[in-house]
XYZ file of C-alpha atoms in Angstrom:
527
model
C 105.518 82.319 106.484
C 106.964 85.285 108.668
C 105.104 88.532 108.060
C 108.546 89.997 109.044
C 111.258 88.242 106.785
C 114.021 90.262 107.681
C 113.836 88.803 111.021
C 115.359 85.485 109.700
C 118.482 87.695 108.773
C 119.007 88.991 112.001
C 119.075 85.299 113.181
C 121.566 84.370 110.773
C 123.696 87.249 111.343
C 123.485 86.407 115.831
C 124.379 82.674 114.578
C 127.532 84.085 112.849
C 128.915 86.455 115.313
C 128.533 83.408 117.902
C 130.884 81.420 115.843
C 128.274 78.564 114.466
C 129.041 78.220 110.660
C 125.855 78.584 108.109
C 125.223 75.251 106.287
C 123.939 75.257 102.959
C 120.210 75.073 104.110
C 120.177 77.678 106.547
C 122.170 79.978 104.058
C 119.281 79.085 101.602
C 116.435 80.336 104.438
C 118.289 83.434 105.174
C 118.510 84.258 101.112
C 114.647 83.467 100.921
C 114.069 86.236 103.761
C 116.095 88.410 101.407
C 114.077 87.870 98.510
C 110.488 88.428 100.446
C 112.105 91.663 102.142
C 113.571 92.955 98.867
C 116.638 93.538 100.560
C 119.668 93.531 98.000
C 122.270 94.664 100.707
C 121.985 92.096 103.047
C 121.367 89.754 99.859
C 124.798 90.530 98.439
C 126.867 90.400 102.343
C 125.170 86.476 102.277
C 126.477 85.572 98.855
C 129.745 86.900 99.964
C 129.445 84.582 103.225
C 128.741 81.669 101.150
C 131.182 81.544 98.974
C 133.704 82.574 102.080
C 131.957 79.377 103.311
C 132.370 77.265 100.510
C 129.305 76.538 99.625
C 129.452 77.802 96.120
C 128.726 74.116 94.494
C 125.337 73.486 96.151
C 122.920 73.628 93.351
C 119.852 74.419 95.682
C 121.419 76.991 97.199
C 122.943 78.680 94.109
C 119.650 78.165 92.220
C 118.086 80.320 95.624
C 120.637 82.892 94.681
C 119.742 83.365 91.042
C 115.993 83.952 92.088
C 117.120 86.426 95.086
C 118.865 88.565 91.728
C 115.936 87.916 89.850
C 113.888 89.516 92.298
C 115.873 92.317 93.092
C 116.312 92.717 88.788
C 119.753 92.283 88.976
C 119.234 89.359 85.457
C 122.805 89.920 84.887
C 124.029 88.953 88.547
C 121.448 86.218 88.252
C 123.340 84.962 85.040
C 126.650 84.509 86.567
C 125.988 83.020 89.105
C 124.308 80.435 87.040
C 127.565 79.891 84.815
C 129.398 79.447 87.356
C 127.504 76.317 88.953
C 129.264 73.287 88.681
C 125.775 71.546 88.112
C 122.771 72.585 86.593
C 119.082 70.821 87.065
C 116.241 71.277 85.253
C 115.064 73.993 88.351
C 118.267 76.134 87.984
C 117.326 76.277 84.522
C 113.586 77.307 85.075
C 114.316 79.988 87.612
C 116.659 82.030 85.213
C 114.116 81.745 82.389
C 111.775 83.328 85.195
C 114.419 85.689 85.662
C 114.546 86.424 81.977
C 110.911 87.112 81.707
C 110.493 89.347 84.840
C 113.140 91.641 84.100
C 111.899 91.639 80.342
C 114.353 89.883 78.729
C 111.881 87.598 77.115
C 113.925 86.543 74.022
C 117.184 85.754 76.114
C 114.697 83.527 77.898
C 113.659 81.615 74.910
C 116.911 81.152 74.009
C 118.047 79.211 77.157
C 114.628 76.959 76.649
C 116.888 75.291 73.157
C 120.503 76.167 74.991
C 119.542 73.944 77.510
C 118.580 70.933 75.486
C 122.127 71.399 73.121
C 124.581 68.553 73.088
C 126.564 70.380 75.333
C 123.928 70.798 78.113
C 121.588 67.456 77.883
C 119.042 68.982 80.189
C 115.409 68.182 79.820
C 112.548 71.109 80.150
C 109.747 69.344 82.069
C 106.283 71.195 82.154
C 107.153 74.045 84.676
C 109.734 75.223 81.894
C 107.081 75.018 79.296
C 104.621 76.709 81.464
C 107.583 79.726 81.259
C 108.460 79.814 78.001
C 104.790 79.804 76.746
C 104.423 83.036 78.694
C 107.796 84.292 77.130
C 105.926 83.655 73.738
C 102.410 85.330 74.483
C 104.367 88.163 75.790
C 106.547 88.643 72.567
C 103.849 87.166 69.903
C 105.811 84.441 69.201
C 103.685 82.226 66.983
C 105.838 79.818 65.661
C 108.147 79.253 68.984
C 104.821 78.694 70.652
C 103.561 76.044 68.243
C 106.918 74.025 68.920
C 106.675 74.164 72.556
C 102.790 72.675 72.161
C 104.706 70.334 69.876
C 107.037 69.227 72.743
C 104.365 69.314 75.308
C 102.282 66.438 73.318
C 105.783 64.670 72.562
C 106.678 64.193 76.142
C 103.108 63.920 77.411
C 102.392 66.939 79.261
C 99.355 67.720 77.434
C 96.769 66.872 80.151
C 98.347 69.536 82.188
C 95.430 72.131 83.152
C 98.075 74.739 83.605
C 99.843 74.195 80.478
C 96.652 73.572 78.369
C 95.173 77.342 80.054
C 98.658 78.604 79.246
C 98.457 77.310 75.686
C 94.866 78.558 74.710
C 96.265 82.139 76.359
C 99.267 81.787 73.962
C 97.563 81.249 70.633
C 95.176 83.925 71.745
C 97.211 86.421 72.137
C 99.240 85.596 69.091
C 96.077 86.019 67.345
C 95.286 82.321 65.969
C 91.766 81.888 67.570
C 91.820 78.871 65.747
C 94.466 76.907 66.862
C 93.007 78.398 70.713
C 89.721 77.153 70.235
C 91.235 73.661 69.390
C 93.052 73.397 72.700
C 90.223 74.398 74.609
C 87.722 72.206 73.339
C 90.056 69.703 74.226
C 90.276 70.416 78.203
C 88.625 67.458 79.943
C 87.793 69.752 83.307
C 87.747 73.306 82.379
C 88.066 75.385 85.294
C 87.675 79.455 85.576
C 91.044 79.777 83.980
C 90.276 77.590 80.811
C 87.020 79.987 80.309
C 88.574 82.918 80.998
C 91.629 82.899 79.102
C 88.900 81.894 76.157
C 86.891 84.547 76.402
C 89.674 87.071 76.508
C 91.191 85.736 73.736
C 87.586 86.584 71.914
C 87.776 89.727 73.353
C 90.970 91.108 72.404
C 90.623 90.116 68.977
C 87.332 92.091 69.101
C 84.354 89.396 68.801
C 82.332 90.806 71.538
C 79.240 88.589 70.892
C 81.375 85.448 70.574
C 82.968 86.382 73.940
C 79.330 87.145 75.492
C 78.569 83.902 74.148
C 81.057 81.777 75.509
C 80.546 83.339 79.148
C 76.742 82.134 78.754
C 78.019 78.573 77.895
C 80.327 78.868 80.777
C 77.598 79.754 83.499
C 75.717 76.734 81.670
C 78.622 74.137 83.038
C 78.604 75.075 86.496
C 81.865 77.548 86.592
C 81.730 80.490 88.733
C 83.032 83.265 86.918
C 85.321 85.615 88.658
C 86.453 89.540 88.633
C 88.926 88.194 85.655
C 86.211 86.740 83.447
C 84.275 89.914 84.017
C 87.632 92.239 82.934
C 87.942 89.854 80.263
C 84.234 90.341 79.140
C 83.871 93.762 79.573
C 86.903 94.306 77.488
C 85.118 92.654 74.830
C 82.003 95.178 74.605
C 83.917 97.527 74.281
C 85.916 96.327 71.900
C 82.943 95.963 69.635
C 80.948 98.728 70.736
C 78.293 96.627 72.716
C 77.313 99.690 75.038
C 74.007 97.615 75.875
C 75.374 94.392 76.826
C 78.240 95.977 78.582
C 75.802 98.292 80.876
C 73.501 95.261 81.916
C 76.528 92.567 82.455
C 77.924 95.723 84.648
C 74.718 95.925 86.659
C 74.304 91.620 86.976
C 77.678 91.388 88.227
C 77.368 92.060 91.870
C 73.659 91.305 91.992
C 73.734 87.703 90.281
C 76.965 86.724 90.670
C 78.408 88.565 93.475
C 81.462 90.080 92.429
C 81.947 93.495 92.880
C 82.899 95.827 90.871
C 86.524 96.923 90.793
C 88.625 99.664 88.840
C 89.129 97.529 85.906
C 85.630 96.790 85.286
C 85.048 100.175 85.718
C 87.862 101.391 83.334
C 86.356 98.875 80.354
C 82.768 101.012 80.691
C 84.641 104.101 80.975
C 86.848 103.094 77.558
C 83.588 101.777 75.774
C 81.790 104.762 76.910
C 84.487 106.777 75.311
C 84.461 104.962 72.212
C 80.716 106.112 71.474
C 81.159 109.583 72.605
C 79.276 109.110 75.802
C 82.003 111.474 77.413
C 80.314 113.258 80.620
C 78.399 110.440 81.229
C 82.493 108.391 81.258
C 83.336 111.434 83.863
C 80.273 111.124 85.995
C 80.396 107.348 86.406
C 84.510 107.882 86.761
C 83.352 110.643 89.631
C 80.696 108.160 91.228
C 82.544 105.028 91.197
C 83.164 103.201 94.772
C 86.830 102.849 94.268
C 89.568 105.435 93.963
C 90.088 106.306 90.526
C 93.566 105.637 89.549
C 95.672 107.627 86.206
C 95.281 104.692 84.352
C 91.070 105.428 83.984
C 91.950 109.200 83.744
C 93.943 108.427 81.132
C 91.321 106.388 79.208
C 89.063 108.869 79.272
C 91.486 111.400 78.228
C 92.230 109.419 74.964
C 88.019 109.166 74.554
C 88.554 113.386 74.542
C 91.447 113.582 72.043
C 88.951 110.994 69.761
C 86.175 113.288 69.843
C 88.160 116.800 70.118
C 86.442 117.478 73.670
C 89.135 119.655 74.536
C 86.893 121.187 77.813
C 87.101 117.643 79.189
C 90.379 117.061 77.804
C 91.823 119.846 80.667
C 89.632 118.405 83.187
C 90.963 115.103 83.024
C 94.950 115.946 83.072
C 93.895 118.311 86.298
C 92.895 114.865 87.548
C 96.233 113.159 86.267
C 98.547 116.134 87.906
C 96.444 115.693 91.271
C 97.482 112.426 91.087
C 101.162 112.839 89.764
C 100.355 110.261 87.218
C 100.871 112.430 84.253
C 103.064 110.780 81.597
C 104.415 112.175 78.200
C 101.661 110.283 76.480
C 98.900 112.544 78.008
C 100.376 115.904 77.162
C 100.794 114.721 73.196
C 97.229 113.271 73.830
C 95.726 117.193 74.599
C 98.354 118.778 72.469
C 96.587 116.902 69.475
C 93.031 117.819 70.512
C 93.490 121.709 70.886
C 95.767 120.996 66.672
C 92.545 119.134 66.335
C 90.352 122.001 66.653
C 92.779 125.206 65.272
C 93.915 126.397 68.780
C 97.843 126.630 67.884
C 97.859 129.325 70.986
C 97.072 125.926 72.911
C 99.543 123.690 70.902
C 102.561 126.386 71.695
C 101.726 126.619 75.209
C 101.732 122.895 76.365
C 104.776 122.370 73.904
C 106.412 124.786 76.423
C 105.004 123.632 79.116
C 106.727 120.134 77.797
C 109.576 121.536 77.043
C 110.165 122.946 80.842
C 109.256 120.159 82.489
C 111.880 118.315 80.741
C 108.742 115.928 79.318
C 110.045 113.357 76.579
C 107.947 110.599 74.836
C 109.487 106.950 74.660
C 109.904 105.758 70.964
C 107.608 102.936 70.112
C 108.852 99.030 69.513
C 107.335 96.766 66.821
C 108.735 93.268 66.425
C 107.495 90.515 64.113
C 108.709 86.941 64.118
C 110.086 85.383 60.848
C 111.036 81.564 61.317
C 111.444 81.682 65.031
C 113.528 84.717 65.334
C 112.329 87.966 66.445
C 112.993 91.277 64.620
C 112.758 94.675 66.615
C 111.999 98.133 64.971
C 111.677 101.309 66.227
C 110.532 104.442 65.403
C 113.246 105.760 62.326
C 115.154 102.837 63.358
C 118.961 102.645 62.312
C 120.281 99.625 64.569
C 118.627 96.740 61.729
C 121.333 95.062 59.963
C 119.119 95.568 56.961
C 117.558 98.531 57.922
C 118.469 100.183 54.255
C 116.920 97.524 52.691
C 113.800 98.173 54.945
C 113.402 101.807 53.898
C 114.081 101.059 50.487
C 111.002 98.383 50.370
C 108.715 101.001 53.018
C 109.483 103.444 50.098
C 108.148 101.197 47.433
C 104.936 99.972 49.691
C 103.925 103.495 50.207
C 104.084 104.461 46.676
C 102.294 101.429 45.248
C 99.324 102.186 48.798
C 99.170 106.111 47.895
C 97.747 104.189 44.445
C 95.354 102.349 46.367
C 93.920 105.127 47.951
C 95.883 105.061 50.953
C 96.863 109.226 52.698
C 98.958 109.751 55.108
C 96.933 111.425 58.008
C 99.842 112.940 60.512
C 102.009 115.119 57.991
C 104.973 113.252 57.654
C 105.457 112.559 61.261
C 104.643 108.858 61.166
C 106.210 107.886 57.696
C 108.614 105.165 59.649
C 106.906 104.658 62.684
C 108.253 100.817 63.918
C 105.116 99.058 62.477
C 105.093 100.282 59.165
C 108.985 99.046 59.077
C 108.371 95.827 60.907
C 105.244 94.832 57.822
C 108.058 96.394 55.245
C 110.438 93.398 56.439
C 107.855 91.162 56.118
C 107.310 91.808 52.671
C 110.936 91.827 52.203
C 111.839 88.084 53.556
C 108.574 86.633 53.263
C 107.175 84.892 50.584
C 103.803 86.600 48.763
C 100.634 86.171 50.851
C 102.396 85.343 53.670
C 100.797 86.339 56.959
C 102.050 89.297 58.931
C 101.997 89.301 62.407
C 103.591 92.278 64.386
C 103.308 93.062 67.683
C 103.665 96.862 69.578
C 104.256 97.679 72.670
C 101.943 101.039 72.643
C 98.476 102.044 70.629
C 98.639 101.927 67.056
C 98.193 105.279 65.587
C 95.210 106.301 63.114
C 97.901 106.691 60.174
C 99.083 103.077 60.506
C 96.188 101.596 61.293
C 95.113 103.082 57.951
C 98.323 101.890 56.518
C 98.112 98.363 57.515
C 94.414 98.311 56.001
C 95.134 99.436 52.701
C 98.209 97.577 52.528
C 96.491 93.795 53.113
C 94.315 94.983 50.360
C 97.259 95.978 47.560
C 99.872 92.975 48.532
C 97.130 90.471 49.482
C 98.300 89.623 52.398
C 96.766 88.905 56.159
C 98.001 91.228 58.902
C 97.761 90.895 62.438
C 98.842 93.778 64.719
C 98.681 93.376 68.272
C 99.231 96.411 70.140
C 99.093 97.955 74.220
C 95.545 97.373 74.012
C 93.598 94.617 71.318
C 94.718 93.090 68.158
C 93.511 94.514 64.582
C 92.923 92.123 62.159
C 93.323 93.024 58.316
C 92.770 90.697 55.419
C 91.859 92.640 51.908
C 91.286 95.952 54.232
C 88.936 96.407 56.805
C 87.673 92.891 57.091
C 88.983 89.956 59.039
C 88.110 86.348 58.996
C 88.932 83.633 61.360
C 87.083 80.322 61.056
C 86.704 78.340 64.535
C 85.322 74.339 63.809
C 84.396 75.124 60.269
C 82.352 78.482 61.102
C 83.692 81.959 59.487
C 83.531 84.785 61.688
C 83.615 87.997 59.867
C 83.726 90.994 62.054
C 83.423 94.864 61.083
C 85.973 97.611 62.363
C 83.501 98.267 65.148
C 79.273 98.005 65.517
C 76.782 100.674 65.745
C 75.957 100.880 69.476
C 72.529 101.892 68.723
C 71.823 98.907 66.705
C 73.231 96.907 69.146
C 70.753 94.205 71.056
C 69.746 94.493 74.743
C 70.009 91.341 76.763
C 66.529 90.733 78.345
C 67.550 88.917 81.288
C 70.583 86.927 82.678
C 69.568 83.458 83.266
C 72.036 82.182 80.149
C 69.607 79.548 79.170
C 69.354 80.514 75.705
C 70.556 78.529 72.581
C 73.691 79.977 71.549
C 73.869 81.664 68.533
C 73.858 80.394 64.921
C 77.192 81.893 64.487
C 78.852 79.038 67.615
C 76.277 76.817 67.660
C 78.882 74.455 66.351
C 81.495 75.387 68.381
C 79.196 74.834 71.245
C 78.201 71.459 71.031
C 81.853 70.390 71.245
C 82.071 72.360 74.689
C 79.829 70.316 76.573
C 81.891 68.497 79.620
């Protein structure tokens, strides 16, 4: 394709002013050069031409329209012009759930994957819409929606799909059923880099490091070049689970063994696990040293390290970095404003709550959702908009006093009494039967207060929790503990390992038998 897009516009428009009417097919190519050129003027001036041309019951070209809107994240354009096609094919309906999901409308995009199967619409999803929606449910922790598009997948025989099997053992990982992951990927014939991936990430996020670690062995075993992915992916999961040893000598093999270089992710996974076990200058001087530009994001890491440790010296260093870089958010500022509280410097506290206050610097409320019989159910922070938001606060009220007996304290002074997860878990309780599992997902970093919360409170109302948050998923059944058995194996995994008693990986030729813990799991792998 043209490496100048908008050159196909100026083509169309010379074609017009020498009196040669568009057809549908050029008017299509012309739109297309819109889309790659991100142009929404000259995208808008050809919808006008085509309907001025009549052309306005051509499904292709109207379906070329709708993804021209939902490039330029106009979803609401995008939607009319899809009602108003006379015709609809299973393609008009995949590119608006596309639409949907880009522009973050992820539960209007579920919706139209049963609208469009209604009586009134007869239209069939074939595996590209699947492919979509299972995205749409990873993104909004969707369990149960998932499980009935992998029920519709085997129905119509879609299930020797690569994509869609990949897409499936992403879903149920990052809906947190490792289980139900594990049994789709066992299944896939010819894994590729994807399949592997995708596995060991969903390891990783739910914080079994080892298990992750393990996997990646098993996957060098079969052949499969792992790429900069796998490596995010199994970097994540050191740190994670505090595998500082590991982590270091996978970070040194990576270039040397399996050529692939290191890049600001991998970087930003040492930094993080660095962080974690208070390794704080030595997180600046690799940060300082590193052979890529270091971006807010891994400034921003570290900072977070700094506000977990009270290194408030560090702490300025690192948002000098962040304002060099204009990357500064509200996030950082509340981030340093709680290390100097930390430590007893209110002088500090006053001054950047000025400084905050000048700048005009605002935090975004937090979202929580949870899913309860395949509808979702948003909270926010002191949330009012619920239909049964009373009843919410009324049952948070009870929970709290019945956790305080458990031995549960609030750590933040008040401040985080309704943040959106602890109301999200209350409405569980509320329309769920007992020992029902939990599962909530956030779109930012749990706080210390309800991560406390949620661990005391699987303990007292015996139930399973499952937060997933910005970052990893915490796992709570009867407090700190979690349990997830994978081919009859129980994995029982520990808030988060000693580094120093952590093993150091002799040498990298991934021959070794697996361990006890997988061996199982293993032997089922083998393609």
């Amino acid at each position: 394709m043209s490496i100048h897009p908008e050159r196909g516009f100026y083509v169309y428009r010379d074609m017009i002013r020498q009196d040669i009417r568009p057809n549908p097919q050029s008017s299509s190519f012309v739109t297309k050069s819109c889309i790659r050129s991100s142009s929404l003027f000259r995208g808008l001036q050809i919808h006008a031409r085509i309907f001025r041309d009549g052309h306005h019951s051509d499904t292709l070209l109207l379906t070329t329209l709708i993804d021209f809107y939902s490039s330029t994240g106009n979803s609401n354009n995008a939607r009319k012009v899809f009602d108003e096609m006379p015709q609809r094919d299973t393609i008009a309906w995949n590119v608006l759930i596309s639409c949907y999901t880009r522009n973050n409308r992820t539960r209007d995009a579920l919706h139209l994957f049963d609208t469009m199967q209604s009586q009134e619409h007869k239209c069939k999803p074939d595996d590209v819409t699947c492919l979509l929606t299972l995205q749409a449910c990873s993104n909004l922790c969707m369990l149960e929606f998932g499980e009935r598009v992998h029920e519709y997948i085997k129905h119509h025989g879609y299930n020797q799909s690569l994509n869609l099997c990949n897409s499936l053992v992403s879903m149920y990982s990052k809906c947190g059923d490792l289980k139900k992951a594990y049994e789709v990927f066992k299944d896939i014939p010819n894994k590729d880099v994807v399949s592997w991936t995708s596995m060991i990430s969903g390891f990783a996020s739910s914080g079994y490091g080892q298990e992750a670690i393990n996997v990646f062995k098993e996957m060098v075993k079969t052949g499969i070049p792992p790429d900069e992915q796998t490596f995010t992916a199994l970097l994540s999961g050191c740190s994670h689970s505090g595998l500082i040893n590991e982590a270091r000598f996978i970070f040194d093999q990576m270039e040397k063994q399996f050529n692939v270089i290191p890049n600001i992710h991998h970087y930003g996974c040492i930094v993080d696990l660095m962080g974690r076990v208070g390794l704080l200058e030595d997180a600046y001087n690799l940060i300082i040293s590193m052979n890529c530009t270091p971006d807010a994001t891994i400034w921003r890491t570290l900072l977070g390290s700094c506000k977990l440790h009270s290194h408030f010296d560090l702490g300025e260093r690192v948002i000098n970095h962040l304002i060099e870089l204009k990357g500064q958010e509200a996030g950082d500022y509340i981030l340093l404003l709680n290390i100097y509280h930390s430590i007893g410097n209110f002088e500090k506290v006053m001054e950047i709550r000025k400084l905050m206050k000048e700048k005009g610097i605002q935090t975004t409320p937090s979202a929580s959702t949870i899913e309860i019989k395949g509808e979702i159910h948003e909270f926010r922070v002191d949330d009012t908009l619920h239909l049964r938001i009373s009843e919410v606060y009324e049952k948070l009220d009870e929970i709290e006093k019945q956790l305080k007996i458990g031995g549960y304290v609030e750590e933040i002074g008040g401040k985080g009494r309704y943040h959106s997860e602890k109301l999200a878990m209350a409405f569980g309780v509320l329309v769920t039967p007992p020992r029902t599992k939990l599962r909530v997902a956030k779109d930012l970093r749990i706080c210390v207060d309800c991560h406390n919360f949620a661990k005391v409170f699987s303990g007292v109302y015996d139930r399973e929790v499952v937060i997933r948050d910005r970052m990893r998923f915490h796992h709570f059944r009867e407090g700190p503990l979690k349990e997830v058995k994978l081919g009859g194996v129980d994995l029982m995994d520990l808030e988060l390992e000693d580094p120093r008693s952590s093993s150091t990986l002799q040498h990298m030729d991934f021959m070794d038998q697996p361990s006890e813990l997988l061996s199982e799991i293993f032997s089922s792998l083998r393609v």
